[in-house]
PDB file of C-alpha atoms in Angstrom:
ATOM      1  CA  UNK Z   1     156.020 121.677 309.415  1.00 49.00           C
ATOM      2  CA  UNK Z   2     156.475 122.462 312.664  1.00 57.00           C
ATOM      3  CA  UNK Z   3     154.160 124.673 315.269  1.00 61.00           C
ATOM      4  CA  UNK Z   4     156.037 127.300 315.572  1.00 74.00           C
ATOM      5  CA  UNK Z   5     156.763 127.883 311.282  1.00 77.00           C
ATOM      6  CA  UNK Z   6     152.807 127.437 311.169  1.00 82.00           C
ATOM      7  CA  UNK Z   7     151.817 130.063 313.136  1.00 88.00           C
ATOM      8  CA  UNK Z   8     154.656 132.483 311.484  1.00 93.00           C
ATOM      9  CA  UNK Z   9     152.875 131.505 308.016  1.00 94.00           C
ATOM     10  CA  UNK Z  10     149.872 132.593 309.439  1.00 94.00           C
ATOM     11  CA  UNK Z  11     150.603 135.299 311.046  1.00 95.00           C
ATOM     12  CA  UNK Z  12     152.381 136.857 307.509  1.00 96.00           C
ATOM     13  CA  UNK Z  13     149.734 136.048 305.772  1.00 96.00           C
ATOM     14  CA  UNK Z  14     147.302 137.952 308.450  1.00 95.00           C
ATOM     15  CA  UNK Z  15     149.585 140.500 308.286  1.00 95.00           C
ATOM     16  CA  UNK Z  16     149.715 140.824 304.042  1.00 96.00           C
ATOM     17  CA  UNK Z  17     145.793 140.449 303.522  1.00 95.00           C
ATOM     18  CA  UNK Z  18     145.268 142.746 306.020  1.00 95.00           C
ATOM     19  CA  UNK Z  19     147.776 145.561 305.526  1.00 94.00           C
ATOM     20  CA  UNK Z  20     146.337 144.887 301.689  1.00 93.00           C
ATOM     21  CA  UNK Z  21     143.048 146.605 302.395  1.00 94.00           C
ATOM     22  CA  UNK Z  22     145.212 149.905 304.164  1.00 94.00           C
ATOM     23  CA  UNK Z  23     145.916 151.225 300.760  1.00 92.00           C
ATOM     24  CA  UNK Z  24     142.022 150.358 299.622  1.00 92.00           C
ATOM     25  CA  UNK Z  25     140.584 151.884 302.344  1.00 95.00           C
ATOM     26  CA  UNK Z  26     142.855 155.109 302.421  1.00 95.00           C
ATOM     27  CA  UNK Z  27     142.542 155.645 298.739  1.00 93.00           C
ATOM     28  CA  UNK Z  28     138.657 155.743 298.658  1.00 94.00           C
ATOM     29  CA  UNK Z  29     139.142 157.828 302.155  1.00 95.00           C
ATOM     30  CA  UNK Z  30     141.525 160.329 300.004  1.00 96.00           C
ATOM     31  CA  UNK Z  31     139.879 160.425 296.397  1.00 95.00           C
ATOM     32  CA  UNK Z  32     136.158 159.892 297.830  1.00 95.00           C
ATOM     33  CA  UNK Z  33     134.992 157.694 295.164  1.00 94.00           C
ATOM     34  CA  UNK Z  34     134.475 154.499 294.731  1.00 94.00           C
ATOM     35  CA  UNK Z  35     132.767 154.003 291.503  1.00 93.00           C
ATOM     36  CA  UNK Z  36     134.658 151.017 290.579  1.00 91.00           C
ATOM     37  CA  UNK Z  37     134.696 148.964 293.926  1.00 92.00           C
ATOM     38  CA  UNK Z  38     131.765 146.824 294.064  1.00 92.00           C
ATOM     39  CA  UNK Z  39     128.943 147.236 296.512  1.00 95.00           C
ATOM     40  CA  UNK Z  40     128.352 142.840 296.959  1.00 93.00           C
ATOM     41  CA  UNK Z  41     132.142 142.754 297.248  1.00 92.00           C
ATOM     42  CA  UNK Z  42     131.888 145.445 300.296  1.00 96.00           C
ATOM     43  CA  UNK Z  43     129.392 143.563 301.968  1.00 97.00           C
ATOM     44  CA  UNK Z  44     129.845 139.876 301.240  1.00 96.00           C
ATOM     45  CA  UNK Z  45     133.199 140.332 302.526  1.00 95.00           C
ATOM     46  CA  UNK Z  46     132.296 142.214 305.852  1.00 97.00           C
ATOM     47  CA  UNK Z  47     129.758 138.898 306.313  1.00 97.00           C
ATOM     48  CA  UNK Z  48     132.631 136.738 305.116  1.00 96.00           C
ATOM     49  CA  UNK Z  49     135.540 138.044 307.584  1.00 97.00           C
ATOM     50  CA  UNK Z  50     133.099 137.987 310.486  1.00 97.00           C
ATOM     51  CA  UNK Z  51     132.661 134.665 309.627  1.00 96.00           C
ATOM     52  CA  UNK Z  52     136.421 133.544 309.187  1.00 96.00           C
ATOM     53  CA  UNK Z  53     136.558 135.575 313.035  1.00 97.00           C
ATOM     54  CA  UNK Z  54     134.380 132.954 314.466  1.00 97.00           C
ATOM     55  CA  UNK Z  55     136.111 129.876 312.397  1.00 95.00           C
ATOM     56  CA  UNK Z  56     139.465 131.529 313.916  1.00 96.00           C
ATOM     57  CA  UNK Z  57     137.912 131.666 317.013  1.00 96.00           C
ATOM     58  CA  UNK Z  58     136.073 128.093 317.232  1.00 94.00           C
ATOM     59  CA  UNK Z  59     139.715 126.705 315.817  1.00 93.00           C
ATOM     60  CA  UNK Z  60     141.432 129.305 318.693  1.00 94.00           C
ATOM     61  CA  UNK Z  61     144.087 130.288 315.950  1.00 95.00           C
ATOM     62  CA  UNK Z  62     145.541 133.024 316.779  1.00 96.00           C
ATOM     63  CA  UNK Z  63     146.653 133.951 313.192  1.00 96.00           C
ATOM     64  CA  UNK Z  64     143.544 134.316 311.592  1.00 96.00           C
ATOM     65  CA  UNK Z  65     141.823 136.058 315.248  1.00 97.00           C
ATOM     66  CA  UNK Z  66     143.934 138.848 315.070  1.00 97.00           C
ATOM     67  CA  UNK Z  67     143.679 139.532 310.545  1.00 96.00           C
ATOM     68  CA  UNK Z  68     140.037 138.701 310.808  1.00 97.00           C
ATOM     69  CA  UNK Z  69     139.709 141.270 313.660  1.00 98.00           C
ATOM     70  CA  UNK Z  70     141.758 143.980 312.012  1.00 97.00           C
ATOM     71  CA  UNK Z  71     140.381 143.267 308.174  1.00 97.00           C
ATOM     72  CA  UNK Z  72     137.291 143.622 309.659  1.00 97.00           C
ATOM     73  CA  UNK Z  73     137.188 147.165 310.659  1.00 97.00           C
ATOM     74  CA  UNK Z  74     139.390 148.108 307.629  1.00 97.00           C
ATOM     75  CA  UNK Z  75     136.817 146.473 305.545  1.00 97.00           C
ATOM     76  CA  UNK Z  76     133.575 148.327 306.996  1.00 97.00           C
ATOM     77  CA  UNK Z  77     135.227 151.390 306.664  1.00 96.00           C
ATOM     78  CA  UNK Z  78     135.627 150.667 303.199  1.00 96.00           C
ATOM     79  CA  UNK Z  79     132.048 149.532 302.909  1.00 97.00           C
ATOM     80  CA  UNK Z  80     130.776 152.863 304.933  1.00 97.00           C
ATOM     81  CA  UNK Z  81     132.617 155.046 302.221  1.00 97.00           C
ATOM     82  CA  UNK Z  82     131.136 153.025 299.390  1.00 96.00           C
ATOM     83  CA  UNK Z  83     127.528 153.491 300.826  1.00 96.00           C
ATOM     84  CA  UNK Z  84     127.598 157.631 301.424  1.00 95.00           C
ATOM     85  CA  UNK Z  85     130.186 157.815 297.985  1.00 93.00           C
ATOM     86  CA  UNK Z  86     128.260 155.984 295.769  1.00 79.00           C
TER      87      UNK Z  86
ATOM     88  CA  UNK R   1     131.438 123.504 319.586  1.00 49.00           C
ATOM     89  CA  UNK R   2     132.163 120.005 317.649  1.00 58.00           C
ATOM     90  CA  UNK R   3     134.412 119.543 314.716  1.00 61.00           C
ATOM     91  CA  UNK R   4     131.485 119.291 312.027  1.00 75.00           C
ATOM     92  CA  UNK R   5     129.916 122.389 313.005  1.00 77.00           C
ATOM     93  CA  UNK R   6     133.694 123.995 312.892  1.00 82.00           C
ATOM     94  CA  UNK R   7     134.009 122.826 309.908  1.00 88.00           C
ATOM     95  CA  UNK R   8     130.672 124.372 308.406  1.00 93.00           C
ATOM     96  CA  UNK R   9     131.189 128.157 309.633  1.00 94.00           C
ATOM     97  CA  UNK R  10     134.802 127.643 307.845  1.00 94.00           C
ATOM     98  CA  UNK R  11     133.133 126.954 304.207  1.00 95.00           C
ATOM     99  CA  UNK R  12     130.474 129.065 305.190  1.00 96.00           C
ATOM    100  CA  UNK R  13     133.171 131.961 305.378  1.00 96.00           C
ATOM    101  CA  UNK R  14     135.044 130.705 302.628  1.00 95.00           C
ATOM    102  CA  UNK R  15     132.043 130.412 300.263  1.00 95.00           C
ATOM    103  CA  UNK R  16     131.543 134.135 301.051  1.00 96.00           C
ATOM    104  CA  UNK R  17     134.590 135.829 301.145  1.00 95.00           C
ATOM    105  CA  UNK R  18     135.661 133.986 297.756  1.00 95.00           C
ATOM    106  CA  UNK R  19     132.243 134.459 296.234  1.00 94.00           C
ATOM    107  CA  UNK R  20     132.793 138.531 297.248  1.00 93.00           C
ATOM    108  CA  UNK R  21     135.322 138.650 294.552  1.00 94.00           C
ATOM    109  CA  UNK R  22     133.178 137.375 291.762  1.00 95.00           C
ATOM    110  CA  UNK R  23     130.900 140.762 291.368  1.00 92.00           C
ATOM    111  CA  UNK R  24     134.322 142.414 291.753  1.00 92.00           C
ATOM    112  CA  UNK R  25     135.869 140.515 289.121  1.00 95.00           C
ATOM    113  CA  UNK R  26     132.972 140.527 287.115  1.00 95.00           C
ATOM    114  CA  UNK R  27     132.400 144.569 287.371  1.00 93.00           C
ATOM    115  CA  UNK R  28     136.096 145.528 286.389  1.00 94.00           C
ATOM    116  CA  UNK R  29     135.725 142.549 283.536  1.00 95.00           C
ATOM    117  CA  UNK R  30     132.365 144.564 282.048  1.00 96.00           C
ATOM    118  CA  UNK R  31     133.607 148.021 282.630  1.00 95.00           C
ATOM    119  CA  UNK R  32     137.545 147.126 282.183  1.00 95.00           C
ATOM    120  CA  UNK R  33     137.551 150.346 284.599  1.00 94.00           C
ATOM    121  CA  UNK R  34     139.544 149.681 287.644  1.00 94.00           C
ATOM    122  CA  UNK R  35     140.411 153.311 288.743  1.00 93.00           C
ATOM    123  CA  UNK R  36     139.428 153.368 291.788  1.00 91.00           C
ATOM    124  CA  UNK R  37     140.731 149.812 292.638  1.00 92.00           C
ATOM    125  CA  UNK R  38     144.005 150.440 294.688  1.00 92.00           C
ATOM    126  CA  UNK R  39     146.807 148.208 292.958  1.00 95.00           C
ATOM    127  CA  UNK R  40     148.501 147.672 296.128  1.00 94.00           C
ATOM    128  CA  UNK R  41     145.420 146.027 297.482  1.00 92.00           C
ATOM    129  CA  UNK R  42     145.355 143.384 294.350  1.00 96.00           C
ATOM    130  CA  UNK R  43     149.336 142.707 294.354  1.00 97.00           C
ATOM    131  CA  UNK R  44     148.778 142.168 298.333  1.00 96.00           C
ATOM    132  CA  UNK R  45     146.183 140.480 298.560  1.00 95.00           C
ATOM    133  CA  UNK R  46     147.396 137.926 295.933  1.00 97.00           C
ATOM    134  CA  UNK R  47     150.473 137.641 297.831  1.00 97.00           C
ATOM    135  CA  UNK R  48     148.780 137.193 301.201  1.00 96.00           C
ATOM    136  CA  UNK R  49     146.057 134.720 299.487  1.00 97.00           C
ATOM    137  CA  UNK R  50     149.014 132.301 298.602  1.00 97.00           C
ATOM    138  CA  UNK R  51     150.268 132.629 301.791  1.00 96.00           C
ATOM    139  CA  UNK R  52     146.765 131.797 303.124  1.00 95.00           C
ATOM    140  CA  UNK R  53     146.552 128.568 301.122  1.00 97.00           C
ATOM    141  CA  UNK R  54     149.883 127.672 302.679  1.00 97.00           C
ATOM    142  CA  UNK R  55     148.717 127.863 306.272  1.00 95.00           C
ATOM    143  CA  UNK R  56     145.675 126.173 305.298  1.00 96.00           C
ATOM    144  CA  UNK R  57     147.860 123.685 303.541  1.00 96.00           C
ATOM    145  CA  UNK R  58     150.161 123.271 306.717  1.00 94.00           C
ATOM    146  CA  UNK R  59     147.429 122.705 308.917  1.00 93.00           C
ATOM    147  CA  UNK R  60     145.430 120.229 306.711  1.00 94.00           C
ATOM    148  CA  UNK R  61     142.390 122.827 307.249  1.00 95.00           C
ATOM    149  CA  UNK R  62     139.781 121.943 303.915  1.00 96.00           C
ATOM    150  CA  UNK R  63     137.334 125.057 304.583  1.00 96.00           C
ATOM    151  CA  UNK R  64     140.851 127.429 304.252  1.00 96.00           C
ATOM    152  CA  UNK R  65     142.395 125.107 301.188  1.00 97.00           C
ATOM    153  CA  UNK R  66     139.776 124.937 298.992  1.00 97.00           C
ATOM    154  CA  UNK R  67     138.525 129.203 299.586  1.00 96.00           C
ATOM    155  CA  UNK R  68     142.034 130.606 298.988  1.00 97.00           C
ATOM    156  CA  UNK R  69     142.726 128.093 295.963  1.00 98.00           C
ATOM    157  CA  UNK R  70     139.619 129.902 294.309  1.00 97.00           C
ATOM    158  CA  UNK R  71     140.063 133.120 295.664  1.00 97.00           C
ATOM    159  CA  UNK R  72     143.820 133.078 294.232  1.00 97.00           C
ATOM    160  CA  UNK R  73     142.216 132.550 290.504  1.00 97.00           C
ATOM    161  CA  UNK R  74     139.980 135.633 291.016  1.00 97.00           C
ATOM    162  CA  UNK R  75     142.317 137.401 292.655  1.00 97.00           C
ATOM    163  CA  UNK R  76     144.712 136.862 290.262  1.00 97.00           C
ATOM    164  CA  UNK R  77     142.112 138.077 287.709  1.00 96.00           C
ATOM    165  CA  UNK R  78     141.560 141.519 289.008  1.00 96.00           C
ATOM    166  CA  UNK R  79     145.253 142.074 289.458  1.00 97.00           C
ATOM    167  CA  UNK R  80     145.782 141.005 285.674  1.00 97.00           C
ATOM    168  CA  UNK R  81     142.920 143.526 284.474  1.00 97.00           C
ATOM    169  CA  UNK R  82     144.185 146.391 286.965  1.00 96.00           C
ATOM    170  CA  UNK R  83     147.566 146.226 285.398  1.00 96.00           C
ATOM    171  CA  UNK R  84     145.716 146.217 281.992  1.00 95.00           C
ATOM    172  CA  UNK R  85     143.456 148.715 282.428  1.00 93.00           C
ATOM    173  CA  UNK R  86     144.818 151.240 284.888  1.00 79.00           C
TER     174      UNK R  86
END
């Protein structure tokens, strides 16, 4: 596989996983509750995607810099609403 | 920074983020509630995890190949009990 049908892999699947947590994120915004979404998810994965960031970073791959970045601030919303909506 | 240390921040966020779904998985397995899990996060993410694999796969990148193969299964998981138990 060439360079260029790499980085368009990546960049759909940055763009899939992160659009993924849109729906998460406004549905707990809308509803307020968040019973069922677990707390270690919530944080493991805000540790985890800052993580992946860095890897993305270290590697400079573009792809997963720019999901990592995005999913990140999707993600501690998400873990901000399950903390004060318990 | 050197390839080995590259290579341990990339299982280090793979080991996370793929761990992150276990309590997930395991809450919605004990409960079988999964109301306030958005279904268009699950279908996405499964869809974007596969997509991950394949980048990883393209670039020969371990840390990415082996976190999205076991992410997929418990990804996979959730989506089957959110269509089960809406």
């Amino acid at each position: 596989m060439d360079m260029q049908s790499g980085e368009m892999l990546g960049f759909a699947a940055g763009i899939i996983t992160t659009l993924a947590l849109l729906p998460q994120a406004l549905k707990i915004m809308a509803t307020r509750q968040t019973r069922d979404i677990s707390l270690l998810w919530a944080v493991s994965m805000n540790v985890g995607i800052i993580l992946w960031l860095c890897y993305g970073l270290a590697k400079n791959d573009l792809p997963m810099i720019t999901a990592n970045s995005v999913s990140f601030l999707l993600l501690f919303i998400i873990l901000l609403f399950k903390v004060r909506y318990r």
